[in-house]
Short mmCIF file of C-alpha atoms in Angstrom, two decimals:
data_model
loop_
_atom_site.label_atom_id
_atom_site.label_comp_id
_atom_site.label_asym_id
_atom_site.label_seq_id
_atom_site.Cartn_x
_atom_site.Cartn_y
_atom_site.Cartn_z
CA MET A 1 77.49 174.82 152.40
CA ALA A 2 75.69 176.33 149.39
CA PHE A 3 77.82 174.07 147.22
CA VAL A 4 76.77 171.03 149.27
CA GLY A 5 73.12 171.98 148.94
CA SER A 6 73.38 172.42 145.18
CA ILE A 7 74.94 169.00 144.83
CA ILE A 8 72.23 167.33 146.92
CA ARG A 9 69.44 169.08 144.95
CA ALA A 10 71.01 168.32 141.57
CA GLY A 11 69.75 165.42 139.55
CA PHE A 12 72.97 163.42 139.71
CA PRO A 13 72.84 159.67 140.50
CA SER A 14 73.48 158.90 144.17
CA ASN A 15 76.96 157.46 143.62
CA VAL A 16 78.03 160.57 141.71
CA ARG A 17 76.68 162.84 144.47
CA LEU A 18 78.66 160.73 146.97
CA ILE A 19 81.89 161.27 144.99
CA PHE A 20 81.38 165.06 144.73
CA LEU A 21 80.58 165.35 148.41
CA ALA A 22 83.52 163.17 149.44
CA GLY A 23 85.83 165.34 147.37
CA TYR A 24 84.45 168.56 148.83
CA LEU A 25 84.77 167.30 152.42
CA SER A 26 88.32 166.12 151.76
CA LEU A 27 89.31 169.54 150.43
CA ILE A 28 87.83 171.56 153.28
CA GLY A 29 89.27 169.10 155.79
CA GLY A 30 92.80 169.67 154.56
CA CYS A 31 93.25 166.07 153.41
CA SER A 32 96.37 165.35 151.43
CA VAL A 33 94.50 163.08 148.99
CA SER A 34 91.67 164.62 146.93
CA PRO A 35 89.08 162.67 144.98
CA ALA A 36 89.50 162.84 141.21
CA PRO A 37 86.74 161.01 139.34
CA ASP A 38 87.02 160.59 135.58
CA SER A 39 85.07 163.81 135.07
CA PHE A 40 87.75 165.74 136.95
CA PRO A 41 90.65 167.13 134.90
CA HIS A 42 93.49 165.77 137.04
CA LYS A 43 93.96 162.11 136.11
CA PRO A 44 97.75 162.27 136.42
CA GLN A 45 97.31 163.52 139.97
CA LEU A 46 94.90 160.63 140.68
CA ARG A 47 97.23 157.99 139.28
CA SER A 48 100.21 159.42 141.16
CA ALA A 49 98.27 159.50 144.44
CA ILE A 50 96.99 155.94 143.97
CA ILE A 51 100.44 154.59 143.16
CA ASP A 52 101.82 156.35 146.22
CA LEU A 53 99.18 154.76 148.45
CA VAL A 54 99.57 151.29 146.98
CA SER A 55 103.37 151.47 147.31
CA GLN A 56 102.88 151.65 151.10
CA LEU A 57 101.48 148.11 151.13
CA PRO A 58 101.66 145.78 152.89
CA ALA A 59 100.59 147.91 155.83
CA SER A 60 102.67 147.84 158.99
CA ASP A 61 99.67 147.21 161.23
CA ALA A 62 95.86 147.30 161.29
CA GLN A 63 95.75 151.04 161.90
CA ASP A 64 98.03 151.71 158.93
CA SER A 65 95.92 149.40 156.76
CA GLU A 66 92.76 151.29 157.72
CA ARG A 67 94.44 154.61 156.84
CA ILE A 68 95.43 153.41 153.36
CA ASN A 69 92.05 151.85 152.62
CA ALA A 70 90.20 154.95 153.79
CA ALA A 71 92.33 157.12 151.51
CA ILE A 72 91.64 154.90 148.50
CA VAL A 73 87.90 154.95 149.21
CA ARG A 74 87.96 158.74 149.23
CA TRP A 75 88.97 158.65 145.57
CA GLY A 76 85.73 156.82 144.79
CA PRO A 77 85.20 154.55 141.75
CA ALA A 78 87.92 156.36 139.81
CA GLY A 79 90.56 155.28 142.32
CA ILE A 80 89.36 151.69 142.27
CA ARG A 81 89.45 151.69 138.48
CA GLU A 82 93.00 153.06 138.47
CA ILE A 83 94.15 150.23 140.72
CA SER A 84 92.33 147.69 138.55
CA LYS A 85 94.11 148.98 135.45
CA MET A 86 97.38 147.90 137.05
CA LEU A 87 96.33 144.21 137.20
CA LEU A 88 98.35 142.01 134.88
CA PRO A 89 97.99 138.50 133.46
CA PRO A 90 100.34 135.89 135.00
CA GLY A 91 103.90 136.10 133.73
CA VAL A 92 103.60 139.64 132.38
CA GLY A 93 104.80 141.62 135.40
CA ASP A 94 104.52 142.10 139.14
CA ASP A 95 101.11 143.42 140.21
CA THR A 96 101.27 142.01 143.75
CA LYS A 97 100.71 145.32 145.54
CA PHE A 98 97.71 146.23 143.37
CA ARG A 99 96.09 142.86 144.01
CA LEU A 100 96.82 143.30 147.70
CA ALA A 101 95.19 146.71 147.59
CA LEU A 102 91.96 145.44 146.01
CA SER A 103 91.66 142.34 148.20
CA GLY A 104 92.28 144.44 151.32
CA LEU A 105 89.74 147.00 150.16
CA ALA A 106 87.16 144.23 149.54
CA LYS A 107 87.39 143.27 153.20
CA TYR A 108 87.58 146.86 154.43
CA VAL A 109 84.29 147.94 152.84
CA THR A 110 82.39 145.05 154.45
CA ARG A 111 82.93 146.40 157.97
CA ALA A 112 79.89 147.45 159.99
CA GLY A 113 78.39 150.79 158.99
CA ALA A 114 80.11 150.96 155.60
CA GLU A 115 77.28 149.85 153.30
CA ALA A 116 77.64 152.88 151.01
CA GLU A 117 81.34 152.14 150.57
CA ARG A 118 80.63 148.45 149.93
CA VAL A 119 78.14 149.30 147.17
CA LEU A 120 80.56 151.82 145.66
CA PHE A 121 83.34 149.20 145.62
CA ALA A 122 81.14 146.41 144.22
CA ASN A 123 79.78 148.60 141.43
CA ALA A 124 83.26 149.79 140.51
CA ILE A 125 84.63 146.24 140.38
CA THR A 126 81.64 145.12 138.32
CA ALA A 127 82.24 147.91 135.80
CA VAL A 128 85.92 146.96 135.48
CA LEU A 129 85.01 143.28 135.19
CA GLU A 130 82.70 143.91 132.24
CA SER A 131 85.39 145.86 130.37
CA GLU A 132 88.22 143.42 131.11
CA SER A 133 89.19 140.75 128.57
CA GLU A 134 91.97 138.85 130.35
CA THR A 135 90.45 135.74 131.95
CA GLU A 136 92.77 135.46 134.96
CA VAL A 137 92.26 139.13 135.84
CA GLN A 138 88.50 138.65 135.52
CA SER A 139 88.74 135.67 137.85
CA PHE A 140 90.55 137.80 140.43
CA LEU A 141 87.92 140.55 140.18
CA ILE A 142 85.11 138.03 140.61
CA ARG A 143 86.78 136.75 143.77
CA GLN A 144 86.64 140.28 145.19
CA LEU A 145 82.89 140.21 144.61
CA GLN A 146 82.78 137.00 146.64
CA PHE A 147 83.80 139.18 149.59
CA ALA A 148 82.00 142.43 148.90
CA GLY A 149 79.25 141.71 146.38
CA LYS A 150 75.56 141.42 147.15
CA GLY A 151 72.38 141.91 145.15
CA GLU A 152 73.86 144.65 142.97
CA SER A 153 76.45 142.17 141.61
CA VAL A 154 74.19 139.20 140.84
CA ALA A 155 73.23 140.07 137.25
CA ALA A 156 76.84 140.75 136.27
CA LEU A 157 78.05 137.51 137.85
CA GLY A 158 75.35 135.56 136.06
CA LYS A 159 76.99 136.39 132.74
CA TYR A 160 80.01 134.25 133.66
CA VAL A 161 78.28 131.13 134.99
CA LEU A 162 78.69 129.38 131.65
CA ALA A 163 82.14 130.80 130.86
CA GLU A 164 84.77 128.10 130.45
CA ARG A 165 87.30 129.33 133.03
CA LEU A 166 85.17 131.75 135.05
CA ALA A 167 82.22 129.56 136.00
CA GLY A 168 83.86 128.33 139.20
CA PRO A 169 84.49 131.70 140.84
CA ALA A 170 81.24 133.17 139.46
CA VAL A 171 79.12 130.32 140.82
CA GLN A 172 80.95 130.55 144.15
CA ALA A 173 80.23 134.27 144.37
CA LEU A 174 76.53 133.72 143.64
CA LEU A 175 76.45 130.98 146.27
CA ILE A 176 78.02 133.25 148.89
CA ILE A 177 75.56 136.03 148.08
CA GLY A 178 72.85 133.39 148.44
CA SER A 179 69.87 135.56 147.50
CA PRO A 180 66.76 134.45 145.57
CA GLU A 181 68.22 136.36 142.61
CA SER A 182 71.39 134.26 142.86
CA GLU A 183 69.34 131.09 142.79
CA ALA A 184 67.43 132.39 139.76
CA GLU A 185 70.68 132.99 137.83
CA LEU A 186 71.87 129.46 138.63
CA LEU A 187 68.52 127.92 137.65
CA GLN A 188 68.62 129.81 134.37
CA ALA A 189 72.10 128.47 133.65
CA LEU A 190 71.43 124.85 134.67
CA PRO A 191 69.87 123.61 131.39
CA HIS A 192 72.82 124.96 129.40
CA ALA A 193 75.73 124.09 131.70
CA GLU A 194 78.00 121.20 130.76
CA GLY A 195 80.95 119.33 132.23
CA GLN A 196 82.64 120.97 135.22
CA ASN A 197 80.46 124.06 134.84
CA ARG A 198 77.41 121.87 135.38
CA VAL A 199 79.04 120.27 138.40
CA ALA A 200 79.65 123.71 139.93
CA VAL A 201 76.05 124.86 139.26
CA ILE A 202 74.59 121.63 140.68
CA GLN A 203 76.67 121.85 143.83
CA ALA A 204 75.67 125.47 144.38
CA LEU A 205 71.97 124.70 143.94
CA GLY A 206 72.38 121.88 146.42
CA GLU A 207 74.01 124.22 148.93
CA LEU A 208 71.16 126.68 148.45
CA ARG A 209 68.67 123.79 148.86
CA SER A 210 66.90 124.98 145.75
CA ALA A 211 63.58 123.12 145.69
CA ALA A 212 62.95 124.48 142.18
CA SER A 213 65.89 122.46 140.85
CA ALA A 214 65.04 119.17 142.60
CA GLN A 215 63.44 117.33 139.66
CA GLN A 216 66.18 118.30 137.23
CA LEU A 217 68.87 117.27 139.70
CA LEU A 218 67.17 113.93 140.30
CA GLN A 219 67.60 113.30 136.59
CA ASP A 220 71.28 114.22 136.92
CA THR A 221 71.74 111.49 139.54
CA GLU A 222 71.42 109.09 136.56
CA SER A 223 74.14 110.87 134.58
CA LYS A 224 76.89 108.72 133.07
CA ASP A 225 79.38 111.46 133.93
CA PRO A 226 80.65 110.39 137.39
CA ASN A 227 81.33 113.97 138.50
CA ILE A 228 77.83 115.16 137.57
CA HIS A 229 76.37 111.97 139.08
CA MET A 230 78.06 112.50 142.47
CA ALA A 231 77.38 116.26 142.51
CA ALA A 232 73.69 115.62 141.89
CA LEU A 233 73.56 112.97 144.63
CA TYR A 234 75.03 115.44 147.09
CA ALA A 235 72.67 118.21 145.98
CA VAL A 236 69.45 116.21 146.32
CA ALA A 237 70.66 114.80 149.65
CA ASN A 238 71.30 118.26 151.06
CA MET A 239 67.86 119.45 149.94
CA GLY A 240 66.18 116.73 151.98
CA ASP A 241 63.40 116.19 149.43
CA PRO A 242 61.79 112.85 150.43
CA SER A 243 61.48 111.88 146.77
CA ALA A 244 65.29 111.59 146.56
CA GLY A 245 65.47 108.62 148.92
CA GLU A 246 65.22 105.92 146.27
CA ALA A 247 67.96 107.42 144.09
CA LEU A 248 70.32 107.80 147.05
CA ALA A 249 69.72 104.27 148.31
CA ARG A 250 70.22 102.85 144.84
CA ALA A 251 73.50 104.75 144.42
CA MET A 252 75.02 102.96 147.40
CA GLY A 253 74.44 99.62 145.73
CA GLU A 254 75.68 100.66 142.30
CA THR A 255 78.87 102.55 143.17
CA ARG A 256 82.22 101.21 144.32
CA GLY A 257 85.24 102.42 146.32
CA ASN A 258 85.34 106.09 147.24
CA GLN A 259 82.13 106.76 145.33
CA ARG A 260 80.34 104.18 147.47
CA ALA A 261 81.68 105.82 150.64
CA ASN A 262 80.54 109.23 149.37
CA ALA A 263 77.11 107.85 148.47
CA ALA A 264 76.71 106.50 152.00
CA SER A 265 77.72 109.89 153.43
CA PHE A 266 75.16 111.59 151.18
CA TYR A 267 72.47 109.14 152.32
CA LEU A 268 73.21 110.03 155.94
CA LEU A 269 73.15 113.75 155.12
CA PHE A 270 69.77 113.15 153.48
CA ALA A 271 68.56 111.49 156.71
CA ARG A 272 69.60 114.49 158.79
CA ARG A 273 67.85 116.89 156.43
CA LEU A 274 64.71 114.75 156.64
CA SER A 275 64.69 115.01 160.43
CA GLU A 276 64.98 118.80 160.14
CA THR A 277 61.86 118.93 157.96
CA GLY A 278 59.76 116.65 160.16
CA HIS A 279 60.27 113.32 158.32
CA VAL A 280 61.66 111.69 161.45
CA ASP A 281 60.53 108.12 160.78
CA GLN A 282 62.26 108.07 157.40
CA CYS A 283 65.40 109.49 159.00
CA ILE A 284 65.44 106.74 161.65
CA GLU A 285 64.90 104.04 159.05
CA ILE A 286 67.87 105.27 156.99
CA CYS A 287 70.20 105.53 160.01
CA ARG A 288 69.38 102.00 161.15
CA SER A 289 69.84 100.65 157.64
CA LEU A 290 73.34 102.14 157.63
CA LEU A 291 74.12 100.45 160.96
CA GLU A 292 72.89 97.01 159.92
CA ASN A 293 74.93 94.36 158.11
CA GLN A 294 78.53 95.29 158.82
CA GLY A 295 79.49 93.32 155.74
CA ALA A 296 77.70 95.92 153.60
CA GLY A 297 80.94 97.90 153.76
CA HIS A 298 79.68 101.28 154.88
CA PRO A 299 82.60 103.37 156.20
CA VAL A 300 82.83 103.41 159.98
CA HIS A 301 82.60 107.21 160.08
CA VAL A 302 79.23 106.95 158.35
CA ARG A 303 77.97 104.34 160.81
CA THR A 304 79.17 106.31 163.83
CA ALA A 305 77.53 109.45 162.42
CA ALA A 306 74.32 107.47 161.86
CA LEU A 307 74.43 106.41 165.51
CA GLY A 308 74.92 110.02 166.59
CA THR A 309 71.99 111.11 164.44
CA LEU A 310 69.76 108.52 166.10
CA VAL A 311 70.70 109.85 169.53
CA SER A 312 70.03 113.42 168.39
CA VAL A 313 66.63 112.48 166.98
CA LEU A 314 65.43 109.85 169.47
CA ALA A 315 67.22 110.91 172.68
CA GLU A 316 66.74 108.15 175.32
CA ASP A 317 64.83 106.00 172.84
CA ALA A 318 68.14 105.49 170.99
CA LEU A 319 69.56 103.52 173.96
CA PRO A 320 68.83 100.11 172.34
CA ASP A 321 70.78 101.23 169.27
CA LEU A 322 73.77 102.17 171.44
CA LEU A 323 73.64 98.88 173.35
CA ALA A 324 73.47 96.93 170.09
CA ALA A 325 76.43 98.84 168.67
CA THR A 326 78.70 97.45 171.41
CA ASP A 327 78.21 94.00 169.84
CA SER A 328 80.04 95.26 166.76
CA ASN A 329 83.44 93.97 165.71
CA ASP A 330 84.47 97.54 164.95
CA ASP A 331 86.34 99.26 167.80
CA GLU A 332 85.52 102.74 166.46
CA LEU A 333 81.80 102.04 166.47
CA ILE A 334 81.97 100.66 170.01
CA ALA A 335 83.92 103.73 171.15
CA ALA A 336 81.37 106.02 169.51
CA ALA A 337 78.48 104.20 171.19
CA LEU A 338 80.07 104.51 174.63
CA GLU A 339 80.85 108.18 174.08
CA LEU A 340 77.26 108.84 173.00
CA ALA A 341 76.03 106.97 176.10
CA HIS A 342 76.78 110.09 178.17
CA ARG A 343 74.02 111.93 176.31
CA ILE A 344 71.39 109.59 177.74
CA SER A 345 71.36 110.20 181.48
CA GLY A 346 69.36 108.62 184.28
CA GLU A 347 69.51 105.57 186.54
CA ALA A 348 67.42 103.43 184.19
CA ALA A 349 69.97 103.87 181.40
CA THR A 350 72.82 103.17 183.83
CA GLN A 351 71.16 99.91 184.85
CA ARG A 352 70.82 98.85 181.22
CA TRP A 353 74.55 99.41 180.74
CA ILE A 354 75.34 97.35 183.85
CA GLU A 355 73.23 94.51 182.48
CA LYS A 356 74.98 94.81 179.13
CA MET A 357 78.37 94.75 180.83
CA GLU A 358 77.59 91.48 182.59
CA MET A 359 76.91 89.79 179.23
CA ALA A 360 79.70 91.38 177.19
CA SER A 361 83.14 90.07 176.33
CA PRO A 362 85.98 91.05 178.72
CA ALA A 363 87.28 93.71 176.32
CA VAL A 364 83.88 95.35 176.01
CA ARG A 365 83.23 94.95 179.75
CA ALA A 366 86.36 96.99 180.44
CA ARG A 367 85.25 99.73 178.06
CA ILE A 368 81.75 99.88 179.54
CA MET A 369 83.33 100.03 183.00
CA ASP A 370 85.41 103.02 181.95
CA MET A 371 82.29 104.70 180.54
CA LEU A 372 80.35 104.08 183.78
CA GLY A 373 83.12 105.73 185.76
CA ARG A 374 83.11 108.81 183.53
CA ARG A 375 79.31 108.84 183.45
CA GLY A 376 79.23 109.86 187.12
CA ASP A 377 76.08 107.97 188.16
CA GLY A 378 76.68 106.68 191.71
CA THR A 379 74.09 103.93 191.31
CA ALA A 380 76.72 102.02 189.32
CA LEU A 381 79.14 101.90 192.29
CA PRO A 382 78.13 98.44 193.66
CA ALA A 383 78.68 96.87 190.23
CA VAL A 384 81.97 98.71 189.87
CA LEU A 385 83.25 97.58 193.28
CA ALA A 386 82.29 94.00 192.48
CA ALA A 387 84.31 94.25 189.27
CA LEU A 388 87.46 94.96 191.31
CA LYS A 389 87.60 91.17 191.70
CA ASP A 390 86.76 90.35 188.09
CA GLU A 391 88.71 87.48 186.58
CA ASP A 392 89.88 89.69 183.69
CA GLN A 393 92.71 92.11 184.45
CA ALA A 394 91.55 94.75 181.94
CA VAL A 395 88.19 94.89 183.71
CA ARG A 396 89.89 95.14 187.11
CA LEU A 397 92.09 98.01 185.91
CA ALA A 398 89.11 99.89 184.49
CA SER A 399 87.12 99.34 187.69
CA ILE A 400 89.90 100.88 189.83
CA GLN A 401 89.55 104.17 187.96
CA ALA A 402 85.74 103.97 187.94
CA ALA A 403 85.54 103.19 191.68
CA ALA A 404 87.64 106.23 192.54
CA ARG A 405 85.51 108.49 190.34
CA LEU A 406 82.16 107.22 191.58
CA GLY A 407 82.86 106.29 195.19
CA GLY A 408 85.40 108.76 196.47
CA ASN A 409 86.23 108.04 200.10
CA ASP A 410 83.52 105.36 200.27
CA ALA A 411 85.50 103.32 197.75
CA LEU A 412 88.84 103.70 199.56
CA PRO A 413 88.70 100.45 201.56
CA SER A 414 87.94 98.41 198.44
CA ILE A 415 90.67 100.13 196.40
CA LEU A 416 93.25 99.65 199.16
CA GLU A 417 92.24 96.01 199.42
CA VAL A 418 93.21 95.58 195.76
CA LEU A 419 96.60 97.06 196.57
CA LYS A 420 97.15 94.80 199.56
CA SER A 421 95.99 91.61 197.86
CA SER A 422 97.52 92.06 194.42
CA GLY A 423 101.14 91.61 193.53
CA ARG A 424 100.57 92.63 189.91
CA PRO A 425 102.56 95.75 188.95
CA ASP A 426 99.85 97.09 186.58
CA GLU A 427 97.19 97.03 189.28
CA ILE A 428 99.52 98.44 191.93
CA ASN A 429 100.42 101.34 189.63
CA ALA A 430 96.76 101.92 188.78
CA VAL A 431 95.85 102.14 192.47
CA LYS A 432 98.81 104.40 193.13
CA GLU A 433 97.71 106.79 190.35
CA VAL A 434 94.17 107.16 191.68
CA LEU A 435 95.25 107.51 195.34
CA ILE A 436 97.70 110.30 194.48
CA ARG A 437 94.80 112.23 192.92
CA TYR A 438 92.51 111.77 195.94
CA LYS A 439 91.78 114.95 197.87
CA GLY A 440 91.56 115.40 201.63
CA GLU A 441 93.22 113.82 204.66
CA GLN A 442 91.14 110.66 204.91
CA VAL A 443 93.04 108.98 202.12
CA LEU A 444 96.36 109.67 203.86
CA SER A 445 95.12 108.23 207.14
CA SER A 446 93.80 105.14 205.36
CA ILE A 447 97.14 104.69 203.57
CA ALA A 448 99.10 105.05 206.83
CA GLU A 449 96.89 102.42 208.49
CA SER A 450 97.53 100.02 205.60
CA LEU A 451 101.31 100.46 205.52
CA SER A 452 102.14 97.33 207.47
CA GLU A 453 99.91 95.02 205.39
CA GLY A 454 100.06 93.38 201.99
CA TYR A 455 102.78 92.64 199.48
CA SER A 456 106.08 94.51 199.64
CA GLN A 457 105.28 96.11 196.26
CA ALA A 458 102.10 97.50 197.80
CA GLN A 459 103.98 98.89 200.80
CA VAL A 460 106.48 100.58 198.48
CA ALA A 461 103.63 102.16 196.50
CA LEU A 462 101.95 103.46 199.68
CA LEU A 463 105.21 104.95 200.92
CA GLU A 464 105.69 106.70 197.59
CA ILE A 465 102.18 108.17 197.82
CA LEU A 466 102.81 109.55 201.32
CA ALA A 467 106.08 111.06 200.11
CA ALA A 468 104.43 112.60 197.04
CA ARG A 469 101.69 114.08 199.23
CA HIS A 470 104.23 115.37 201.82
CA ALA A 471 102.22 113.65 204.56
CA LYS A 472 104.46 114.75 207.46
CA GLU A 473 101.79 113.89 210.00
CA HIS A 474 102.45 110.21 209.23
CA LEU A 475 106.22 110.38 209.69
CA ASP A 476 106.18 107.86 212.56
CA GLU A 477 104.48 105.18 210.47
CA VAL A 478 107.02 105.74 207.70
CA PHE A 479 109.95 105.70 210.15
CA SER A 480 108.82 102.34 211.49
CA LEU A 481 109.28 100.74 208.07
CA THR A 482 112.94 101.76 207.93
CA ASN A 483 113.42 98.61 210.03
CA SER A 484 111.54 96.35 207.58
CA ASP A 485 113.06 93.01 206.73
CA ASP A 486 112.37 93.69 203.04
CA PRO A 487 115.19 95.78 201.46
CA SER A 488 112.82 97.38 198.89
CA VAL A 489 110.41 98.51 201.61
CA ARG A 490 113.26 99.73 203.79
CA LEU A 491 114.75 101.80 200.97
CA ALA A 492 111.34 103.23 199.99
CA ALA A 493 110.75 104.30 203.60
CA ILE A 494 114.16 106.00 203.78
CA ARG A 495 113.53 107.81 200.49
CA ALA A 496 110.14 109.01 201.79
CA LEU A 497 111.90 110.63 204.76
CA GLU A 498 113.54 113.02 202.30
CA TYR A 499 110.10 114.64 201.89
CA LEU A 500 108.87 114.22 205.46
CA ALA A 501 111.75 114.63 207.94
CA GLY A 502 112.66 117.94 209.57
CA GLU A 503 115.09 119.44 212.07
CA ASP A 504 113.43 117.71 215.01
CA ASP A 505 114.06 114.34 213.38
CA LEU A 506 117.85 114.71 213.05
CA THR A 507 118.59 112.53 216.07
CA GLY A 508 116.55 109.69 214.64
CA MET A 509 118.15 110.18 211.23
CA VAL A 510 121.66 109.93 212.72
CA GLU A 511 120.63 106.74 214.50
CA LEU A 512 119.26 105.41 211.22
CA LEU A 513 122.56 106.25 209.52
CA LEU A 514 124.47 104.14 211.99
CA HIS A 515 122.37 101.07 211.19
CA ALA A 516 121.79 101.62 207.48
CA GLU A 517 123.10 99.12 204.96
CA GLU A 518 126.08 100.17 202.89
CA GLY A 519 125.07 101.37 199.44
CA PRO A 520 121.87 103.21 198.46
CA GLU A 521 120.39 103.19 201.99
CA LYS A 522 123.35 104.87 203.65
CA SER A 523 123.79 107.27 200.73
CA VAL A 524 120.17 108.44 200.88
CA VAL A 525 120.27 108.90 204.68
CA GLN A 526 123.45 110.94 204.42
CA ARG A 527 121.89 113.18 201.77
CA ILE A 528 118.79 113.73 203.93
CA ILE A 529 120.85 114.60 207.03
CA VAL A 530 122.94 117.14 205.10
CA ALA A 531 119.83 118.73 203.55
CA VAL A 532 117.98 118.96 206.89
CA ALA A 533 121.06 120.31 208.67
CA LYS A 534 121.56 123.04 206.06
CA ASN A 535 118.00 124.21 206.61
CA SER A 536 118.30 123.99 210.40
CA SER A 537 118.16 127.02 212.67
CA ALA A 538 121.54 125.85 214.04
CA PRO A 539 123.43 124.29 211.10
CA GLU A 540 126.61 123.82 213.17
#
C-alpha cells in the first residue's frame, strides 16, 4: 500500500499513474498478464503476451470477448500501440486479427462505467495515428475514434479534414462526436475545403445544424459543382433557417431528374425544420405548394410526406387537405390520405368523409368505405349499410367488411340479406369470410334460420360456415338440407355432417346412406359413418 500511496502522491500525469496502478494490482492479484508500458524493460514479454491474446480472436462468445479485451486494457497504452504496430497496408499481409482486436476494443471501452478506459484508448489511438504514415491504416484508426473518441480526439481529427483520402472518415468522426469543438474544426476547414472534401464538410455542418455556417452554405447552393450544390441545399434545408427558402424553392425549378426529386425532398425537410422552430405558417405554405399542380412532377413520396407533415402540424385542421388529396389521380397519394384520416378522430370528421364518399368516383368510394370500416366510428354505420346495395360491386364488397367491423351483430341481418339476394361469387365469398370471423352464438342462430332461403350458392356458403364453426347445436337444420332438390346444396349439407354428426346420429346417417346418390354423396356418407363408428363407445 505504501507503493500505491507513493504513486498517487507523485507528480506523474494521470494516465501514467493509471498504468502503474493497473500493473501493481495485476501483479498482486496473480494475473497472468502484467502491464508493460514503454518505460518498463520487458517489451518482448509485452509483445508476446499481446500476440497470444490477439491469436485467441475471434472470441468464442461474449464472455470470452470481454476477458480478452479486459486483458488488453490492463496493458495500457503500450498494449494498444503494440497491436497498432501490427496493422498493414492492403496487400502486404494478413492483419485481420489485429484489426479485429482494435475494433472490438473500441466498442468495449464505450461500455457504461468505463470512461477512464475510453480516454486511455482514444489517446493511445490518437498518438499512433499521428505517427502513422500509411493512409489506409490511418483511415482505419480514425474509424476507431468514430466509436470511442470524444472531446480529447477533436483537435487531432481536425488535422485530417482537408487530407485527400482521410477527410471522409475524419469528418464523420467529428460529426459523431458532435461537440461545439467539432463544429469549430469543420468551420475552420470550410473556406479551404474543395471537391469531395468540401461536400463532406458541408454535409456534416448541415447535420450539426451549424447556424454559423448558414451564409457560406447559402452561397454554396449556387455552386456550379453539382455535388457541392446538392450538399449545400441539403445542409441549409436541415438547418431550417428561414432565409434559405428562396434558394430551395428556386432549386426545384432549375434542376432535373433525380436532382429535382432530391431538391423537392430537401424543400420538405426545410418545411419540417421550420415547424420545429415555430415558423408554422411558412411550413404549411411549403407543404401545400408541394401538393398543388400534379403536373409539376414532384415525386409521390414527397407529396405524401407533405400531406403527413400537414396532419402533424395542423391536426384536425388538415382534414380539408386530406379530402382534397382523394381527388388526385395518384393512387399512392389517395392511399396516404386515407391512412392519415385515422389520425383525425371524431364524428364531425367521419361525417365529412361520408359526404366525400357520396360525391367520389366508385373506386374512391370503395376505398373511403374501407377506411370508414377500419376507422371504427359507429356513426358511419347507416351509410355503410346503405352502401350494401350500391350499384358498384367494389363499393358493395368494401361495405360488407365495413358493416361487420362497425355493426357487429346489429349488422347481421343486412349482411345475411346480401348473401340471400346475391348470386355473385365474390360477394358470397366476402360475406362468408366475415361471418366465419364473427364471435358468439347469435351469428350461428341467424345463419341456421337463413339456411332455407336464397340462392343455392348462398345455402352452400352458410352450410360451410356452420361446418367450420362446428355448430353441432344446428345439426337438425343441416340434416334437413340433405334432402334438398339442389345437388350442390345436398352435397354441402352431407359434407357439413362430417364436422357435426356424432354417435347418436348413426341411425340417421345409415338411412341417409340408403338414399344417397351414387358418387360423391354416397362416398362422403360412408366415410362419415366409418369415422363416427370408430369413435363410438361400441364400435361393433
